[in-house]
mmCIF file of C-alpha atoms in Angstrom:
data_model
loop_
_atom_site.group_PDB
_atom_site.id
_atom_site.type_symbol
_atom_site.label_atom_id
_atom_site.label_comp_id
_atom_site.label_asym_id
_atom_site.label_seq_id
_atom_site.Cartn_x
_atom_site.Cartn_y
_atom_site.Cartn_z
ATOM 1 C CA MET A 2 14.764 10.431 8.940
ATOM 2 C CA ARG A 3 14.037 8.398 12.079
ATOM 3 C CA ARG A 4 10.335 8.223 11.279
ATOM 4 C CA THR A 5 11.058 7.024 7.739
ATOM 5 C CA LEU A 6 13.458 4.326 8.927
ATOM 6 C CA ALA A 7 11.063 3.186 11.630
ATOM 7 C CA LEU A 8 8.146 2.819 9.252
ATOM 8 C CA VAL A 9 10.264 0.887 6.772
ATOM 9 C CA ILE A 10 11.291 -1.519 9.539
ATOM 10 C CA VAL A 11 7.720 -1.923 10.758
ATOM 11 C CA SER A 12 6.521 -2.466 7.198
ATOM 12 C CA LEU A 13 9.045 -5.218 6.528
ATOM 13 C CA PHE A 14 8.380 -6.784 9.933
ATOM 14 C CA ILE A 15 4.623 -6.948 9.523
ATOM 15 C CA SER A 16 4.777 -7.981 5.867
ATOM 16 C CA THR A 17 6.915 -10.965 6.818
ATOM 17 C CA ILE A 18 4.499 -12.104 9.520
ATOM 18 C CA ALA A 19 1.334 -11.391 7.548
ATOM 19 C CA LEU A 20 2.346 -12.941 4.244
ATOM 20 C CA THR A 21 4.405 -15.910 5.416
ATOM 21 C CA GLY A 22 2.838 -16.864 8.718
ATOM 22 C CA CYS A 23 6.292 -17.412 10.229
ATOM 23 C CA LYS A 24 6.698 -17.352 13.981
ATOM 24 C CA ILE A 25 8.834 -14.375 14.927
ATOM 25 C CA ASN A 26 11.115 -14.286 17.961
ATOM 26 C CA MET A 27 10.252 -10.814 19.245
ATOM 27 C CA PRO A 28 11.788 -8.893 22.126
ATOM 28 C CA ILE A 29 9.350 -9.339 25.016
ATOM 29 C CA SER A 30 8.919 -6.298 27.210
ATOM 30 C CA LYS A 31 8.495 -6.471 30.969
ATOM 31 C CA GLY A 32 4.747 -6.074 30.877
ATOM 32 C CA ASN A 33 4.058 -8.236 27.841
ATOM 33 C CA LYS A 34 4.047 -11.884 28.871
ATOM 34 C CA VAL A 35 2.177 -13.018 25.740
ATOM 35 C CA PRO A 36 3.159 -10.929 22.690
ATOM 36 C CA ASP A 37 0.278 -9.855 20.468
ATOM 37 C CA ALA A 38 2.066 -11.536 17.550
ATOM 38 C CA LEU A 39 1.292 -14.912 19.126
ATOM 39 C CA LYS A 40 -2.364 -13.897 19.328
ATOM 40 C CA GLN A 41 -2.325 -12.979 15.599
ATOM 41 C CA GLN A 42 -2.446 -9.266 16.280
ATOM 42 C CA MET A 43 0.079 -6.497 16.677
ATOM 43 C CA THR A 44 0.266 -2.984 18.042
ATOM 44 C CA VAL A 45 2.763 -0.672 16.347
ATOM 45 C CA ASN A 46 3.534 3.026 16.157
ATOM 46 C CA LEU A 47 2.465 4.970 13.065
ATOM 47 C CA PHE A 48 3.968 8.114 14.649
ATOM 48 C CA GLN A 49 1.490 10.622 13.220
ATOM 49 C CA GLU A 50 -1.633 11.146 11.133
ATOM 50 C CA VAL A 51 -1.043 10.680 7.410
ATOM 51 C CA ASN A 52 -1.574 13.603 5.038
ATOM 52 C CA THR A 53 -3.673 11.582 2.600
ATOM 53 C CA LEU A 54 -4.705 8.054 1.660
ATOM 54 C CA ASP A 55 -5.655 9.129 -1.836
ATOM 55 C CA TRP A 56 -3.117 6.834 -3.447
ATOM 56 C CA GLN A 57 -2.199 8.981 -6.443
ATOM 57 C CA LYS A 58 -1.532 11.928 -4.106
ATOM 58 C CA ALA A 59 0.351 9.981 -1.447
ATOM 59 C CA SER A 60 4.090 10.464 -1.024
ATOM 60 C CA SER A 61 5.173 9.857 2.599
ATOM 61 C CA SER A 62 6.563 6.733 4.256
ATOM 62 C CA GLY A 63 3.479 6.494 6.488
ATOM 63 C CA GLU A 64 1.160 6.564 3.491
ATOM 64 C CA ASN A 65 3.219 3.880 1.761
ATOM 65 C CA GLN A 66 3.062 1.807 4.930
ATOM 66 C CA ILE A 67 -0.721 1.840 5.052
ATOM 67 C CA PHE A 68 -0.871 1.188 1.315
ATOM 68 C CA SER A 69 1.174 -1.997 1.771
ATOM 69 C CA TRP A 70 -1.300 -3.265 4.365
ATOM 70 C CA THR A 71 -4.566 -2.305 2.703
ATOM 71 C CA MET A 72 -3.934 -2.287 -1.044
ATOM 72 C CA GLU A 73 -2.386 -4.374 -3.773
ATOM 73 C CA GLY A 74 -1.110 -3.323 -7.161
ATOM 74 C CA LEU A 75 -0.449 -5.506 -10.162
ATOM 75 C CA THR A 76 2.630 -6.820 -8.356
ATOM 76 C CA ARG A 77 3.947 -6.750 -4.802
ATOM 77 C CA ALA A 78 7.495 -6.305 -3.499
ATOM 78 C CA HIS A 79 8.244 -8.939 -0.850
ATOM 79 C CA ASN A 80 11.597 -9.801 0.718
ATOM 80 C CA GLY A 81 13.426 -7.953 -2.036
ATOM 81 C CA LYS A 82 11.647 -9.771 -4.833
ATOM 82 C CA ILE A 83 8.659 -9.047 -7.047
ATOM 83 C CA ILE A 84 5.778 -11.480 -6.663
ATOM 84 C CA PRO A 85 2.376 -11.572 -8.372
ATOM 85 C CA GLY A 86 -0.248 -9.302 -6.885
ATOM 86 C CA ILE A 87 -3.573 -8.642 -8.568
ATOM 87 C CA ALA A 88 -1.814 -9.715 -11.762
ATOM 88 C CA GLU A 89 -1.311 -13.472 -11.495
ATOM 89 C CA SER A 90 1.030 -13.386 -14.509
ATOM 90 C CA TRP A 91 2.373 -11.052 -17.182
ATOM 91 C CA ASP A 92 3.997 -11.288 -20.591
ATOM 92 C CA VAL A 93 6.694 -9.089 -22.059
ATOM 93 C CA SER A 94 7.128 -8.647 -25.803
ATOM 94 C CA GLU A 95 10.424 -9.618 -27.436
ATOM 95 C CA ASP A 96 11.454 -5.980 -27.775
ATOM 96 C CA GLY A 97 10.649 -5.368 -24.079
ATOM 97 C CA LYS A 98 8.268 -2.532 -24.881
ATOM 98 C CA VAL A 99 4.861 -4.147 -24.314
ATOM 99 C CA TYR A 100 3.734 -5.584 -20.970
ATOM 100 C CA THR A 101 0.500 -7.562 -20.805
ATOM 101 C CA PHE A 102 -0.805 -8.187 -17.284
ATOM 102 C CA HIS A 103 -3.342 -10.949 -16.650
ATOM 103 C CA LEU A 104 -5.482 -10.205 -13.602
ATOM 104 C CA ARG A 105 -6.575 -12.923 -11.215
ATOM 105 C CA ASP A 106 -10.086 -13.248 -9.788
ATOM 106 C CA ALA A 107 -9.799 -10.648 -7.049
ATOM 107 C CA LYS A 108 -12.322 -8.559 -5.147
ATOM 108 C CA TRP A 109 -12.522 -5.266 -3.344
ATOM 109 C CA SER A 110 -13.447 -5.310 0.323
ATOM 110 C CA ASP A 111 -17.078 -4.540 -0.573
ATOM 111 C CA GLY A 112 -17.244 -7.634 -2.793
ATOM 112 C CA GLU A 113 -16.921 -5.905 -6.170
ATOM 113 C CA THR A 114 -14.540 -7.399 -8.736
ATOM 114 C CA VAL A 115 -11.144 -5.791 -9.352
ATOM 115 C CA THR A 116 -10.891 -5.004 -13.071
ATOM 116 C CA ALA A 117 -8.356 -3.663 -15.550
ATOM 117 C CA ASN A 118 -10.375 -0.446 -15.700
ATOM 118 C CA ASP A 119 -9.725 0.145 -11.991
ATOM 119 C CA PHE A 120 -6.013 0.357 -12.789
ATOM 120 C CA ILE A 121 -6.582 2.514 -15.851
ATOM 121 C CA TYR A 122 -8.697 4.956 -13.851
ATOM 122 C CA GLY A 123 -6.075 5.183 -11.118
ATOM 123 C CA TRP A 124 -3.203 5.699 -13.535
ATOM 124 C CA PHE A 125 -4.984 8.409 -15.479
ATOM 125 C CA ARG A 126 -5.721 10.171 -12.187
ATOM 126 C CA ALA A 127 -1.966 10.195 -11.600
ATOM 127 C CA LEU A 128 -1.470 11.705 -15.059
ATOM 128 C CA ASP A 129 -4.292 14.248 -14.832
ATOM 129 C CA PRO A 130 -2.895 17.471 -16.370
ATOM 130 C CA LYS A 131 -5.303 19.540 -14.268
ATOM 131 C CA GLU A 132 -3.904 18.202 -10.991
ATOM 132 C CA PRO A 133 -0.225 17.141 -11.190
ATOM 133 C CA LYS A 134 0.789 14.536 -8.608
ATOM 134 C CA TYR A 135 4.057 14.133 -6.723
ATOM 135 C CA TYR A 136 5.106 10.919 -8.505
ATOM 136 C CA THR A 137 3.469 11.480 -11.891
ATOM 137 C CA TYR A 138 6.834 11.108 -13.589
ATOM 138 C CA PHE A 139 6.951 7.439 -12.545
ATOM 139 C CA LEU A 140 4.501 6.797 -15.400
ATOM 140 C CA TYR A 141 6.506 8.658 -18.037
ATOM 141 C CA ASP A 142 7.991 5.434 -19.448
ATOM 142 C CA ILE A 143 4.534 4.738 -20.878
ATOM 143 C CA VAL A 144 3.901 5.864 -24.439
ATOM 144 C CA GLY A 145 2.251 9.292 -24.503
ATOM 145 C CA ALA A 146 2.039 9.568 -20.697
ATOM 146 C CA GLU A 147 4.330 12.575 -20.274
ATOM 147 C CA ASP A 148 2.736 14.511 -23.133
ATOM 148 C CA TYR A 149 -0.741 13.786 -21.775
ATOM 149 C CA SER A 150 0.201 14.885 -18.246
ATOM 150 C CA LYS A 151 1.543 18.157 -19.647
ATOM 151 C CA GLY A 152 -1.553 18.799 -21.754
ATOM 152 C CA LYS A 153 0.219 18.132 -25.043
ATOM 153 C CA ALA A 154 -1.564 14.922 -26.078
ATOM 154 C CA SER A 155 -4.992 13.353 -25.826
ATOM 155 C CA TYR A 156 -6.129 10.472 -23.635
ATOM 156 C CA GLU A 157 -6.179 8.170 -26.669
ATOM 157 C CA LYS A 158 -2.437 8.644 -27.284
ATOM 158 C CA VAL A 159 -1.433 7.063 -23.972
ATOM 159 C CA GLY A 160 -0.254 3.446 -24.157
ATOM 160 C CA ILE A 161 -2.588 2.047 -21.498
ATOM 161 C CA LYS A 162 -5.328 -0.277 -22.740
ATOM 162 C CA ALA A 163 -7.781 -2.812 -21.322
ATOM 163 C CA ILE A 164 -7.930 -5.774 -23.698
ATOM 164 C CA ASP A 165 -10.796 -7.043 -21.550
ATOM 165 C CA SER A 166 -11.808 -6.765 -17.886
ATOM 166 C CA LYS A 167 -8.927 -9.028 -16.799
ATOM 167 C CA THR A 168 -6.192 -8.042 -19.259
ATOM 168 C CA LEU A 169 -4.176 -4.837 -19.164
ATOM 169 C CA GLU A 170 -1.751 -3.891 -21.946
ATOM 170 C CA ILE A 171 0.959 -1.273 -21.396
ATOM 171 C CA ARG A 172 3.147 0.101 -24.217
ATOM 172 C CA LEU A 173 6.462 1.678 -23.239
ATOM 173 C CA ASN A 174 8.671 4.185 -25.034
ATOM 174 C CA ASN A 175 11.704 1.992 -24.437
ATOM 175 C CA PRO A 176 12.401 -1.305 -22.655
ATOM 176 C CA VAL A 177 12.215 -0.919 -18.866
ATOM 177 C CA THR A 178 13.509 -4.076 -17.222
ATOM 178 C CA TYR A 179 12.178 -3.071 -13.786
ATOM 179 C CA PHE A 180 8.666 -2.169 -14.931
ATOM 180 C CA ASP A 181 7.174 -5.141 -13.054
ATOM 181 C CA TYR A 182 8.678 -3.628 -9.892
ATOM 182 C CA LEU A 183 7.540 -0.111 -10.766
ATOM 183 C CA VAL A 184 3.855 -1.097 -10.945
ATOM 184 C CA SER A 185 3.953 -2.249 -7.313
ATOM 185 C CA PHE A 186 4.445 1.383 -6.268
ATOM 186 C CA ILE A 187 1.652 3.378 -4.625
ATOM 187 C CA THR A 188 1.090 5.741 -7.579
ATOM 188 C CA PHE A 189 0.097 2.762 -9.756
ATOM 189 C CA ALA A 190 -2.715 1.771 -7.382
ATOM 190 C CA PRO A 191 -6.128 0.849 -8.773
ATOM 191 C CA VAL A 192 -9.008 3.197 -7.944
ATOM 192 C CA ARG A 193 -12.712 2.408 -8.125
ATOM 193 C CA GLN A 194 -14.213 5.136 -10.292
ATOM 194 C CA ASP A 195 -17.678 4.750 -8.772
ATOM 195 C CA VAL A 196 -16.314 5.134 -5.230
ATOM 196 C CA TYR A 197 -14.184 8.161 -6.058
ATOM 197 C CA GLU A 198 -17.006 9.901 -7.914
ATOM 198 C CA LYS A 199 -19.385 9.203 -5.032
ATOM 199 C CA TYR A 200 -17.178 10.702 -2.317
ATOM 200 C CA GLY A 201 -15.011 13.210 -4.190
ATOM 201 C CA MET A 202 -12.786 15.139 -1.772
ATOM 202 C CA LYS A 203 -13.830 12.783 1.042
ATOM 203 C CA TYR A 204 -12.390 9.774 -0.824
ATOM 204 C CA ASN A 205 -10.436 7.509 1.578
ATOM 205 C CA THR A 206 -10.769 9.925 4.493
ATOM 206 C CA GLU A 207 -12.846 7.780 6.877
ATOM 207 C CA ALA A 208 -12.898 4.075 7.725
ATOM 208 C CA GLU A 209 -16.540 3.603 6.726
ATOM 209 C CA ILE A 210 -15.967 4.816 3.156
ATOM 210 C CA PHE A 211 -12.550 3.200 2.676
ATOM 211 C CA VAL A 212 -12.599 0.422 0.048
ATOM 212 C CA THR A 213 -9.510 -1.795 -0.226
ATOM 213 C CA ASN A 214 -8.273 -4.738 -2.270
ATOM 214 C CA GLY A 215 -5.348 -5.807 -0.076
ATOM 215 C CA PRO A 216 -4.720 -8.015 2.978
ATOM 216 C CA PHE A 217 -6.271 -5.635 5.522
ATOM 217 C CA LYS A 218 -9.091 -3.130 5.699
ATOM 218 C CA ILE A 219 -9.462 -0.137 7.983
ATOM 219 C CA GLU A 220 -11.916 -1.030 10.728
ATOM 220 C CA THR A 221 -11.693 2.188 12.746
ATOM 221 C CA TRP A 222 -9.868 5.481 12.267
ATOM 222 C CA LYS A 223 -9.590 7.917 15.156
ATOM 223 C CA HIS A 224 -7.815 10.825 13.535
ATOM 224 C CA ASP A 225 -4.525 11.888 15.123
ATOM 225 C CA SER A 226 -4.854 9.010 17.564
ATOM 226 C CA GLU A 227 -5.309 5.460 16.238
ATOM 227 C CA MET A 228 -6.058 3.312 13.206
ATOM 228 C CA VAL A 229 -7.203 -0.294 13.494
ATOM 229 C CA PHE A 230 -6.688 -2.637 10.551
ATOM 230 C CA GLU A 231 -8.475 -5.969 10.353
ATOM 231 C CA LYS A 232 -7.948 -8.862 7.984
ATOM 232 C CA ASN A 233 -9.837 -8.428 4.704
ATOM 233 C CA ALA A 234 -11.882 -11.586 4.139
ATOM 234 C CA GLU A 235 -12.353 -10.635 0.469
ATOM 235 C CA TYR A 236 -8.621 -10.551 -0.244
ATOM 236 C CA TRP A 237 -7.722 -13.190 -2.845
ATOM 237 C CA ASN A 238 -4.923 -14.604 -0.645
ATOM 238 C CA ALA A 239 -6.738 -14.251 2.699
ATOM 239 C CA SER A 240 -6.141 -17.892 3.664
ATOM 240 C CA ASN A 241 -2.401 -17.199 3.851
ATOM 241 C CA ILE A 242 -2.696 -14.007 5.908
ATOM 242 C CA LYS A 243 -1.979 -14.985 9.497
ATOM 243 C CA LEU A 244 -2.382 -11.666 11.274
ATOM 244 C CA GLU A 245 -5.961 -10.835 12.185
ATOM 245 C CA LYS A 246 -5.503 -7.294 13.453
ATOM 246 C CA ILE A 247 -3.003 -4.430 13.437
ATOM 247 C CA THR A 248 -3.468 -1.482 15.771
ATOM 248 C CA GLY A 249 -1.522 1.561 14.664
ATOM 249 C CA LEU A 250 -1.004 4.245 17.290
ATOM 250 C CA MET A 251 0.201 7.788 16.623
ATOM 251 C CA ILE A 252 2.868 8.470 19.228
ATOM 252 C CA THR A 253 5.232 11.337 18.528
ATOM 253 C CA GLU A 254 7.365 11.320 21.688
ATOM 254 C CA ASP A 255 10.212 8.792 21.867
ATOM 255 C CA SER A 256 9.964 8.514 25.637
ATOM 256 C CA THR A 257 6.240 7.751 25.467
ATOM 257 C CA GLU A 258 6.859 5.155 22.780
ATOM 258 C CA PHE A 259 9.565 3.473 24.865
ATOM 259 C CA ASN A 260 7.480 3.479 28.050
ATOM 260 C CA MET A 261 4.547 1.915 26.211
ATOM 261 C CA TYR A 262 6.832 -0.734 24.773
ATOM 262 C CA GLU A 263 8.260 -1.527 28.195
ATOM 263 C CA ALA A 264 4.727 -1.753 29.613
ATOM 264 C CA GLY A 265 3.714 -4.225 26.907
ATOM 265 C CA GLU A 266 1.447 -1.785 25.089
ATOM 266 C CA LEU A 267 3.561 -1.812 21.903
ATOM 267 C CA ASP A 268 4.973 -4.872 20.142
ATOM 268 C CA HIS A 269 7.706 -3.058 18.274
ATOM 269 C CA THR A 270 9.815 0.051 18.720
ATOM 270 C CA ILE A 271 13.167 1.473 17.651
ATOM 271 C CA ALA A 272 13.043 4.187 20.309
ATOM 272 C CA LEU A 273 15.742 2.447 22.352
ATOM 273 C CA ASP A 274 19.083 4.002 23.208
ATOM 274 C CA MET A 275 21.773 1.867 24.841
ATOM 275 C CA ASP A 276 20.730 2.776 28.393
ATOM 276 C CA GLN A 277 17.092 1.947 27.671
ATOM 277 C CA LYS A 278 18.032 -1.367 26.039
ATOM 278 C CA SER A 279 19.902 -2.394 29.171
ATOM 279 C CA THR A 280 16.712 -2.124 31.240
ATOM 280 C CA LEU A 281 15.048 -4.857 29.140
ATOM 281 C CA THR A 282 17.619 -7.513 29.991
#
């Protein structure tokens, strides 16, 4: 529970700095005279190695955290509201059962264009009847999705369609007023078919083969130790991303986390009991 809460706090904290560029009044530890936030970089605790960064298979808070830094869905949740992501706008039919998303000019970190087919490929991976995923049911509001995922209907019966490379049409069984929020979730992530087919089981397992479409990319990944995220110059909104670097450490012991914070080696921690907090004053 503590790990989940901590990662949620860190996620909200970094999202605010990265996407708004606001100056944050941070607690300054004894050994940290100039917080990394003022140098446009931060060091935080990821707590432990993630199980997977294959987005359709991901389910933990740590995996969602990294997704929010490195990837972008059709929409993005920010400060409790839904804002445009890769979709710069969307239309909803009068009966509330058809969503049409209009994609902006966006690129992957390797310079390739983000297309409607990238979303379709990712969503059908989530629905693959041969390999059920943890959050497959999140797509069941889509026409034919549940039957397809259970092997009862064909691919063609599912209400997901690319009108063209920049237009994605989704047909729902019934009106879902929060569908624009739902598509910001990790399971609805786009996936490059060519990248997945090239690497197979190694997909998104190493920094050098990790392709992103969000604010940051993975620069280095020392498994069970450290991940370094650097600003993605290809991100469509890169000019408004103020952070240049996030270093994510994997510290499992609360005492170690606190000592590193006090020494100025971490910019954020919740591993503070009342006695420890008193030593920072």
